[in-house]
Short mmCIF file of C-alpha atoms in Angstrom, two decimals:
data_model
loop_
_atom_site.label_atom_id
_atom_site.label_comp_id
_atom_site.label_asym_id
_atom_site.label_seq_id
_atom_site.Cartn_x
_atom_site.Cartn_y
_atom_site.Cartn_z
CA MET A 1 0.00 0.00 0.00
CA SER A 2 1.11 3.58 -0.32
CA THR A 3 2.14 3.14 3.19
CA SER A 4 -1.06 1.60 3.57
CA THR A 5 -17.42 -3.64 8.18
CA PRO A 6 -21.01 -4.96 8.56
CA PRO A 7 -23.43 -2.41 10.02
CA ARG A 8 -24.37 -2.46 13.65
CA SER A 9 -27.90 -2.26 14.84
CA ARG A 10 -29.11 0.77 16.73
CA THR A 11 -29.92 0.45 20.39
CA THR A 12 -33.47 -0.60 21.12
CA THR A 13 -34.62 0.95 24.38
CA THR A 14 -37.42 -0.25 26.59
CA SER A 15 -39.04 1.91 29.20
CA ALA A 16 -38.73 0.90 32.83
CA PRO A 17 -41.84 -0.17 34.74
CA ALA A 18 -43.68 2.73 36.34
CA ARG A 19 -43.30 3.02 40.09
CA SER A 20 -46.20 3.50 42.50
CA ARG A 21 -46.40 7.04 43.85
CA THR A 22 -47.12 5.55 47.29
CA ALA A 23 -43.99 3.39 47.44
CA SER A 24 -41.76 3.68 50.49
CA PRO A 25 -39.10 6.41 50.19
CA PHE A 26 -36.47 3.80 51.14
CA THR A 27 -37.23 1.97 47.88
CA GLY A 28 -35.70 4.81 45.88
CA VAL A 29 -32.67 4.95 48.17
CA ARG A 30 -32.06 1.23 47.78
CA ALA A 31 -32.37 1.54 43.98
CA VAL A 32 -29.83 4.38 43.83
CA ALA A 33 -27.42 2.45 46.04
CA ALA A 34 -27.75 -0.62 43.83
CA ALA A 35 -27.14 1.45 40.70
CA LEU A 36 -24.02 3.02 42.21
CA MET A 37 -22.65 -0.41 43.16
CA ALA A 38 -23.28 -1.68 39.61
CA ALA A 39 -21.54 1.35 38.10
CA VAL A 40 -18.48 0.87 40.31
CA ALA A 41 -18.31 -2.80 39.36
CA GLY A 42 -18.62 -1.97 35.65
CA THR A 43 -15.87 0.64 35.86
CA ALA A 44 -13.56 -1.86 37.52
CA LEU A 45 -14.16 -4.32 34.70
CA LEU A 46 -13.50 -1.77 31.99
CA ASP A 47 -10.35 -0.49 33.69
CA ALA A 48 -8.83 -3.95 34.20
CA PRO A 49 -5.32 -4.23 32.67
CA ALA A 50 -4.96 -6.00 29.34
CA PRO A 51 -3.47 -9.50 29.47
CA THR A 52 0.04 -10.11 28.22
CA ALA A 53 -0.87 -13.32 26.40
CA VAL A 54 -3.75 -14.03 24.05
CA PRO A 55 -6.72 -14.51 26.42
CA PRO A 56 -10.08 -16.10 25.79
CA PRO A 57 -12.83 -13.69 24.73
CA PRO A 58 -14.31 -11.82 27.72
CA ARG A 59 -17.80 -12.56 29.01
CA ALA A 60 -20.31 -9.87 29.87
CA ALA A 61 -20.59 -9.50 33.64
CA THR A 62 -24.28 -8.70 33.64
CA ARG A 63 -27.30 -9.00 31.38
CA ALA A 64 -27.19 -5.24 30.82
CA ALA A 65 -23.57 -5.41 29.72
CA ALA A 66 -24.35 -8.35 27.46
CA ALA A 67 -27.20 -6.42 25.83
CA ALA A 68 -24.97 -3.40 25.29
CA GLU A 69 -22.27 -5.66 23.85
CA ALA A 70 -24.76 -7.19 21.43
CA VAL A 71 -25.68 -3.71 20.18
CA ARG A 72 -22.13 -2.45 19.84
CA THR A 73 -20.40 -5.63 18.59
CA VAL A 74 -19.57 -6.28 14.96
CA ALA A 75 -17.93 -9.70 14.83
CA ALA A 76 -15.85 -10.83 11.91
CA PRO A 77 -18.09 -12.66 9.42
CA GLY A 78 -18.11 -16.34 10.25
CA ALA A 79 -16.55 -15.84 13.69
CA PRO A 80 -18.31 -16.61 16.99
CA ALA A 81 -20.49 -13.89 18.52
CA SER A 82 -17.91 -13.50 21.30
CA ALA A 83 -15.28 -12.44 18.78
CA ALA A 84 -15.81 -8.74 19.46
CA SER A 85 -16.05 -7.25 22.93
CA THR A 86 -16.82 -3.58 23.36
CA SER A 87 -17.33 -1.11 26.14
CA ALA A 88 -20.96 -0.65 27.20
CA ALA A 89 -20.10 3.00 27.72
CA SER A 90 -19.36 3.58 24.02
CA ALA A 91 -21.78 5.85 22.20
CA VAL A 92 -24.14 4.03 19.84
CA SER A 93 -23.88 5.11 16.22
CA THR A 94 -24.39 3.53 12.84
CA PRO A 95 -21.57 2.90 10.35
CA VAL A 96 -21.72 4.67 7.00
CA HIS A 97 -21.01 2.66 3.85
CA PHE A 98 -19.62 3.55 0.45
CA THR A 99 -19.69 1.56 -2.78
CA GLY A 100 -17.47 2.64 -5.65
CA LYS A 101 -13.85 3.47 -6.47
CA ALA A 102 -11.23 4.86 -4.07
CA PHE A 103 -7.60 5.81 -4.25
CA ASP A 104 -4.89 6.00 -1.65
CA THR A 105 -1.61 7.83 -1.79
CA CYS A 106 1.26 8.16 0.68
CA GLU A 107 0.61 11.77 1.75
CA ALA A 108 -2.79 13.45 1.92
CA PRO A 109 -3.11 15.75 -1.13
CA SER A 110 -3.86 19.43 -0.78
CA VAL A 111 -7.45 20.66 -0.58
CA GLU A 112 -6.97 22.18 -4.06
CA THR A 113 -5.91 18.81 -5.46
CA MET A 114 -8.84 17.06 -3.81
CA ARG A 115 -11.17 19.64 -5.34
CA ALA A 116 -9.65 19.13 -8.78
CA TRP A 117 -9.97 15.34 -8.40
CA ARG A 118 -13.73 15.56 -7.89
CA GLY A 119 -13.77 15.15 -11.67
CA SER A 120 -12.10 11.73 -11.34
CA PRO A 121 -13.84 8.32 -11.16
CA TYR A 122 -12.99 8.16 -7.45
CA GLY A 123 -15.38 8.91 -4.61
CA ALA A 124 -13.29 7.92 -1.58
CA VAL A 125 -9.69 8.35 -0.45
CA GLY A 126 -7.44 6.40 1.91
CA ILE A 127 -5.68 8.59 4.49
CA TYR A 128 -2.65 7.47 6.52
CA PHE A 129 -3.76 9.18 9.70
CA ALA A 130 -1.42 7.63 12.31
CA GLY A 131 1.08 4.90 13.18
CA ARG A 132 4.82 4.72 13.68
CA GLY A 133 5.34 2.73 10.48
CA ARG A 134 3.91 5.23 8.01
CA GLY A 135 6.00 5.90 4.92
CA CYS A 136 4.94 9.57 4.98
CA PRO A 137 4.70 10.47 8.68
CA GLY A 138 4.72 14.24 8.12
CA GLN A 139 1.26 14.56 6.52
CA ARG A 140 1.51 18.34 6.13
CA GLU A 141 -2.04 18.72 4.84
CA LEU A 142 -3.86 16.26 7.05
CA GLY A 143 -5.77 17.77 9.97
CA PRO A 144 -9.34 18.36 11.21
CA GLY A 145 -9.82 21.23 8.75
CA TRP A 146 -8.70 19.11 5.81
CA VAL A 147 -10.99 16.25 6.86
CA ALA A 148 -14.00 18.57 7.18
CA SER A 149 -13.24 20.31 3.88
CA VAL A 150 -12.87 17.21 1.72
CA GLN A 151 -15.88 15.55 3.37
CA ALA A 152 -17.94 18.64 2.51
CA MET A 153 -16.82 18.27 -1.13
CA GLY A 154 -18.36 14.79 -1.15
CA TRP A 155 -15.25 12.69 -0.55
CA ARG A 156 -15.49 9.69 1.76
CA LEU A 157 -12.54 8.70 3.92
CA LEU A 158 -10.81 5.39 4.61
CA PRO A 159 -8.55 5.95 7.65
CA VAL A 160 -5.42 3.76 7.61
CA PHE A 161 -3.18 3.11 10.63
CA VAL A 162 0.35 1.89 9.82
CA GLY A 163 1.80 0.74 13.12
CA SER A 164 4.10 -2.11 14.11
CA GLN A 165 4.73 -4.78 11.49
CA ALA A 166 5.31 -8.53 11.37
CA PRO A 167 8.76 -9.56 12.64
CA CYS A 168 9.35 -11.18 9.23
CA VAL A 169 8.03 -8.24 7.18
CA GLU A 170 9.51 -8.26 3.69
CA ALA A 171 9.89 -4.53 3.04
CA PRO A 172 13.30 -3.37 4.35
CA ALA A 173 11.86 0.04 5.29
CA LYS A 174 9.42 -1.66 7.68
CA LYS A 175 11.88 -3.87 9.55
CA PRO A 176 12.64 -1.19 12.20
CA PHE A 177 8.95 -1.32 13.18
CA ALA A 178 8.78 -5.04 13.96
CA ILE A 179 6.37 -6.20 16.68
CA GLY A 180 8.20 -6.79 19.95
CA SER A 181 8.10 -9.47 22.65
CA ASP A 182 4.64 -8.49 23.96
CA PRO A 183 2.45 -8.49 20.86
CA TRP A 184 -0.87 -8.46 22.76
CA GLY A 185 0.12 -5.53 24.95
CA GLN A 186 1.65 -3.70 22.02
CA GLY A 187 -1.45 -4.19 19.89
CA THR A 188 -3.67 -2.88 22.67
CA ARG A 189 -1.52 0.21 23.18
CA GLU A 190 -1.34 1.01 19.47
CA ALA A 191 -5.11 0.63 19.17
CA GLY A 192 -5.44 3.34 21.79
CA ASP A 193 -3.04 5.50 19.77
CA ALA A 194 -5.17 4.94 16.67
CA VAL A 195 -8.42 5.91 18.38
CA ARG A 196 -6.91 9.04 19.93
CA ALA A 197 -5.56 10.13 16.54
CA ALA A 198 -8.92 9.44 14.89
CA ARG A 199 -10.75 11.51 17.49
CA ALA A 200 -8.27 14.36 17.04
CA LEU A 201 -9.16 14.46 13.33
CA GLY A 202 -12.89 14.55 14.12
CA LEU A 203 -13.61 10.92 13.13
CA ASP A 204 -16.59 9.68 15.13
CA THR A 205 -17.36 6.33 16.72
CA SER A 206 -18.36 3.54 14.32
CA SER A 207 -15.79 4.86 11.85
CA PRO A 208 -13.58 2.07 10.48
CA LEU A 209 -9.88 2.21 11.31
CA TYR A 210 -7.86 0.05 8.92
CA LEU A 211 -4.75 -1.61 10.34
CA ASP A 212 -2.04 -1.91 7.68
CA ILE A 213 0.10 -5.06 7.98
CA GLU A 214 2.51 -5.19 5.07
CA SER A 215 3.46 -8.37 3.23
CA TYR A 216 5.56 -10.78 5.31
CA ARG A 217 7.38 -14.06 4.79
CA ARG A 218 5.03 -16.96 4.10
CA GLY A 219 5.43 -20.21 6.00
CA ASP A 220 7.04 -18.60 9.07
CA ALA A 221 4.69 -19.94 11.76
CA PRO A 222 6.19 -18.10 14.80
CA CYS A 223 6.14 -14.82 12.89
CA ALA A 224 2.53 -15.36 11.82
CA ALA A 225 1.51 -16.21 15.40
CA THR A 226 3.12 -13.05 16.78
CA THR A 227 1.45 -10.95 14.11
CA LEU A 228 -1.94 -12.54 14.76
CA SER A 229 -1.67 -11.80 18.49
CA PHE A 230 -0.90 -8.15 17.74
CA VAL A 231 -3.75 -7.86 15.23
CA ARG A 232 -6.31 -9.50 17.53
CA ALA A 233 -5.38 -7.25 20.45
CA TRP A 234 -5.59 -4.18 18.21
CA ASN A 235 -9.00 -5.27 16.93
CA ARG A 236 -10.36 -5.94 20.40
CA GLU A 237 -9.30 -2.58 21.80
CA VAL A 238 -10.53 -0.62 18.77
CA ARG A 239 -13.91 -2.30 19.15
CA ARG A 240 -13.98 -1.63 22.90
CA LEU A 241 -13.42 2.04 22.20
CA GLY A 242 -16.36 2.17 19.80
CA TYR A 243 -14.69 2.03 16.36
CA LEU A 244 -14.65 -0.68 13.67
CA PRO A 245 -11.38 -2.59 13.18
CA GLY A 246 -10.48 -3.09 9.54
CA PHE A 247 -7.48 -4.97 8.18
CA TYR A 248 -5.27 -4.34 5.14
CA SER A 249 -2.62 -6.74 3.87
CA SER A 250 -1.38 -8.72 0.90
CA ALA A 251 -3.89 -11.34 -0.20
CA ASP A 252 -1.23 -14.06 -0.09
CA THR A 253 0.12 -13.33 3.41
CA GLY A 254 -1.85 -11.43 6.05
CA VAL A 255 -5.23 -11.89 4.38
CA ARG A 256 -4.73 -15.60 3.82
CA ASP A 257 -3.68 -16.10 7.45
CA ILE A 258 -6.63 -14.14 8.84
CA GLU A 259 -9.00 -16.12 6.64
CA ALA A 260 -7.59 -19.36 8.08
CA GLN A 261 -8.33 -18.02 11.57
CA ARG A 262 -11.87 -17.12 10.53
CA LYS A 263 -12.44 -20.68 9.37
CA ALA A 264 -11.09 -21.92 12.71
CA GLY A 265 -13.54 -19.73 14.62
CA THR A 266 -10.88 -17.51 16.20
CA ALA A 267 -12.14 -14.48 18.10
CA ASP A 268 -11.22 -10.80 17.69
CA LEU A 269 -10.81 -10.79 13.92
CA PRO A 270 -11.30 -7.73 11.68
CA ALA A 271 -14.75 -6.47 10.75
CA VAL A 272 -13.63 -5.37 7.27
CA MET A 273 -11.10 -6.98 4.90
CA TRP A 274 -8.99 -4.81 2.57
CA PHE A 275 -6.93 -7.14 0.40
CA ALA A 276 -4.14 -6.22 -2.02
CA ARG A 277 -3.89 -8.20 -5.24
CA TRP A 278 -2.81 -6.18 -8.24
CA LEU A 279 -4.83 -7.72 -11.03
CA GLY A 280 -5.43 -4.45 -12.88
CA LYS A 281 -9.19 -4.72 -12.41
CA PRO A 282 -11.53 -5.05 -9.41
CA ALA A 283 -12.42 -8.52 -8.14
CA LEU A 284 -14.18 -7.92 -4.83
CA ALA A 285 -16.23 -11.09 -4.87
CA THR A 286 -13.77 -13.52 -6.43
CA GLU A 287 -10.59 -13.23 -4.35
CA PRO A 288 -9.21 -16.81 -4.13
CA ALA A 289 -7.74 -16.28 -0.65
CA LEU A 290 -11.22 -15.64 0.78
CA ALA A 291 -14.29 -17.85 0.94
CA PRO A 292 -17.11 -16.32 -1.15
CA ALA A 293 -19.22 -15.54 1.92
CA ALA A 294 -16.35 -14.25 4.07
CA TRP A 295 -16.48 -10.55 4.94
CA THR A 296 -19.81 -10.03 3.25
CA PRO A 297 -22.02 -8.12 2.87
CA ARG A 298 -20.41 -4.68 2.54
CA ALA A 299 -17.15 -5.52 4.27
CA ARG A 300 -14.55 -5.80 1.49
CA ILE A 301 -12.08 -3.54 -0.28
CA HIS A 302 -9.86 -4.71 -3.14
CA GLN A 303 -6.66 -2.83 -3.93
CA TYR A 304 -6.35 -3.91 -7.53
CA ALA A 305 -3.54 -1.71 -8.91
CA GLY A 306 -0.65 0.25 -7.43
CA ASN A 307 1.91 2.96 -8.19
CA VAL A 308 -0.26 4.37 -10.97
CA ALA A 309 0.14 8.02 -12.06
CA GLU A 310 -3.09 9.87 -12.85
CA SER A 311 -3.97 13.53 -13.44
CA TYR A 312 -7.26 15.40 -13.07
CA GLY A 313 -7.76 19.12 -13.31
CA GLY A 314 -4.04 19.62 -13.82
CA HIS A 315 -3.11 17.86 -10.56
CA ARG A 316 -1.00 14.70 -10.82
CA LEU A 317 -0.78 11.99 -8.13
CA VAL A 318 0.79 8.54 -7.89
CA ILE A 319 -1.88 6.33 -6.36
CA ASP A 320 -3.15 2.85 -5.63
CA ARG A 321 -6.59 1.98 -7.00
CA ASN A 322 -9.27 0.32 -4.90
CA ALA A 323 -12.77 -1.04 -5.33
CA VAL A 324 -14.83 -0.46 -2.20
CA ASP A 325 -17.98 -1.93 -0.70
CA ALA A 326 -17.33 -1.15 2.95
CA PRO A 327 -17.69 1.33 5.81
CA VAL A 328 -16.12 4.78 5.62
CA ALA A 329 -15.44 7.40 8.27
CA ARG A 330 -18.13 9.35 10.08
CA LEU A 331 -17.38 12.88 11.27
CA THR A 332 -18.24 14.12 14.74
CA THR A 333 -19.89 17.21 13.24
CA ALA A 334 -21.73 16.75 9.96
CA ARG A 335 -21.56 19.67 7.55
CA ALA A 336 -24.95 21.04 6.57
CA GLY A 337 -26.00 19.90 3.14
CA SER A 338 -23.55 17.02 2.89
CA ALA A 339 -25.05 13.84 1.48
CA PRO A 340 -24.77 10.50 3.31
CA ALA A 341 -21.89 8.41 1.98
CA SER A 342 -24.19 5.47 1.39
CA ARG A 343 -25.93 7.59 -1.25
CA THR A 344 -22.80 8.88 -2.92
CA SER A 345 -23.15 8.26 -6.63
CA VAL A 346 -20.40 6.57 -8.58
CA PRO A 347 -19.23 8.60 -11.61
CA SER A 348 -20.58 7.57 -14.97
CA SER A 349 -17.29 5.98 -15.99
CA SER A 350 -17.96 3.22 -13.48
CA SER A 351 -19.70 -0.01 -14.37
CA GLY A 352 -22.28 -0.63 -11.67
CA SER A 353 -20.81 -0.44 -8.20
CA ARG A 354 -17.37 -1.55 -9.34
CA ALA A 355 -15.63 0.56 -11.91
CA SER A 356 -13.76 -1.03 -14.78
CA VAL A 357 -10.17 -0.04 -15.49
CA PRO A 358 -9.56 1.91 -18.72
CA SER A 359 -7.57 -0.13 -21.19
CA SER A 360 -4.86 2.54 -21.26
CA SER A 361 -4.33 2.44 -17.50
CA PRO A 362 -0.81 1.38 -16.50
CA VAL A 363 -0.49 -1.38 -13.94
CA VAL A 364 2.75 -1.98 -12.08
CA ALA A 365 3.45 -5.71 -11.96
CA ARG A 366 5.02 -6.27 -8.57
CA ASP A 367 3.99 -7.45 -5.15
CA PRO A 368 1.19 -5.52 -3.46
CA ALA A 369 1.27 -4.27 0.11
CA ARG A 370 4.26 -2.09 -0.65
CA PRO A 371 5.85 0.30 1.89
#
């Protein structure tokens, strides 16, 4: 990548039984005391330290917590319902989806470039908003004002977090960012970093945050196990904090390994799958590394070409091309008059929801998931 999830139901509320006006005043006191005790217990559970090894999925302590978890949880398709545990205190909101073409590029373009590119076939853009492993950590343009401005233009955002990488990562530039000896703890901490950075940009709860794990050596079982522990911890914490964990990687390494875990019923897997296979044309539904029903509906992104130069309105960028049928970011403050992303129309050059690639489009024939 340019160094680079099913909807949740809304809360259904039920009114509490009406109390008799003649009830004893001590009844109210006892109820308040019970509520305070329950709140203290819940806070203790939420503040408990993360384990240092891969733990079993947590169980809800009470029926109320279980109900809240059911509302807020988006488990990986095909995984057990316990795969995603979230905080009952998280605000309830509904993910926003986009179907069409997207591009990603290492550094967020200027507002002027984004305005000029509204004449392109693309309706969404990947932004590298945080993470110690980003290829372009400066991001001179990226900030809350940029996010609000491009969203108001009609762009939809795919936030990408490039943090620690597999110990056997192939790209030399990523080796300094290898996962350490405590992958679960490290994944949890970096998930917190991702959520704080997302909030600072004005990205609201239920926004997807896509974890970028670059291509790594196949067949290295210890490396894959370390990486999986990191990814699962990151996913769990992102969910707990009210966001959707997405996952980006090469189809033949990270994606293939996560799919194997899905088939095994492993918990804490991603809610959205962004796979890189540079075929030159979109193939959302026919990726051989994924079962046809895996990460469906509306939970897939295919990066189908990379390192492609394109120009619109006199502004040239080197980009990766993506076909999207997945959640995009929500902003904490919606601009008046902005249309919902789920209704964003795909430019006329697209064929249905997945745009075809012009025959003159160059495609770089090398491994995807680049630094």
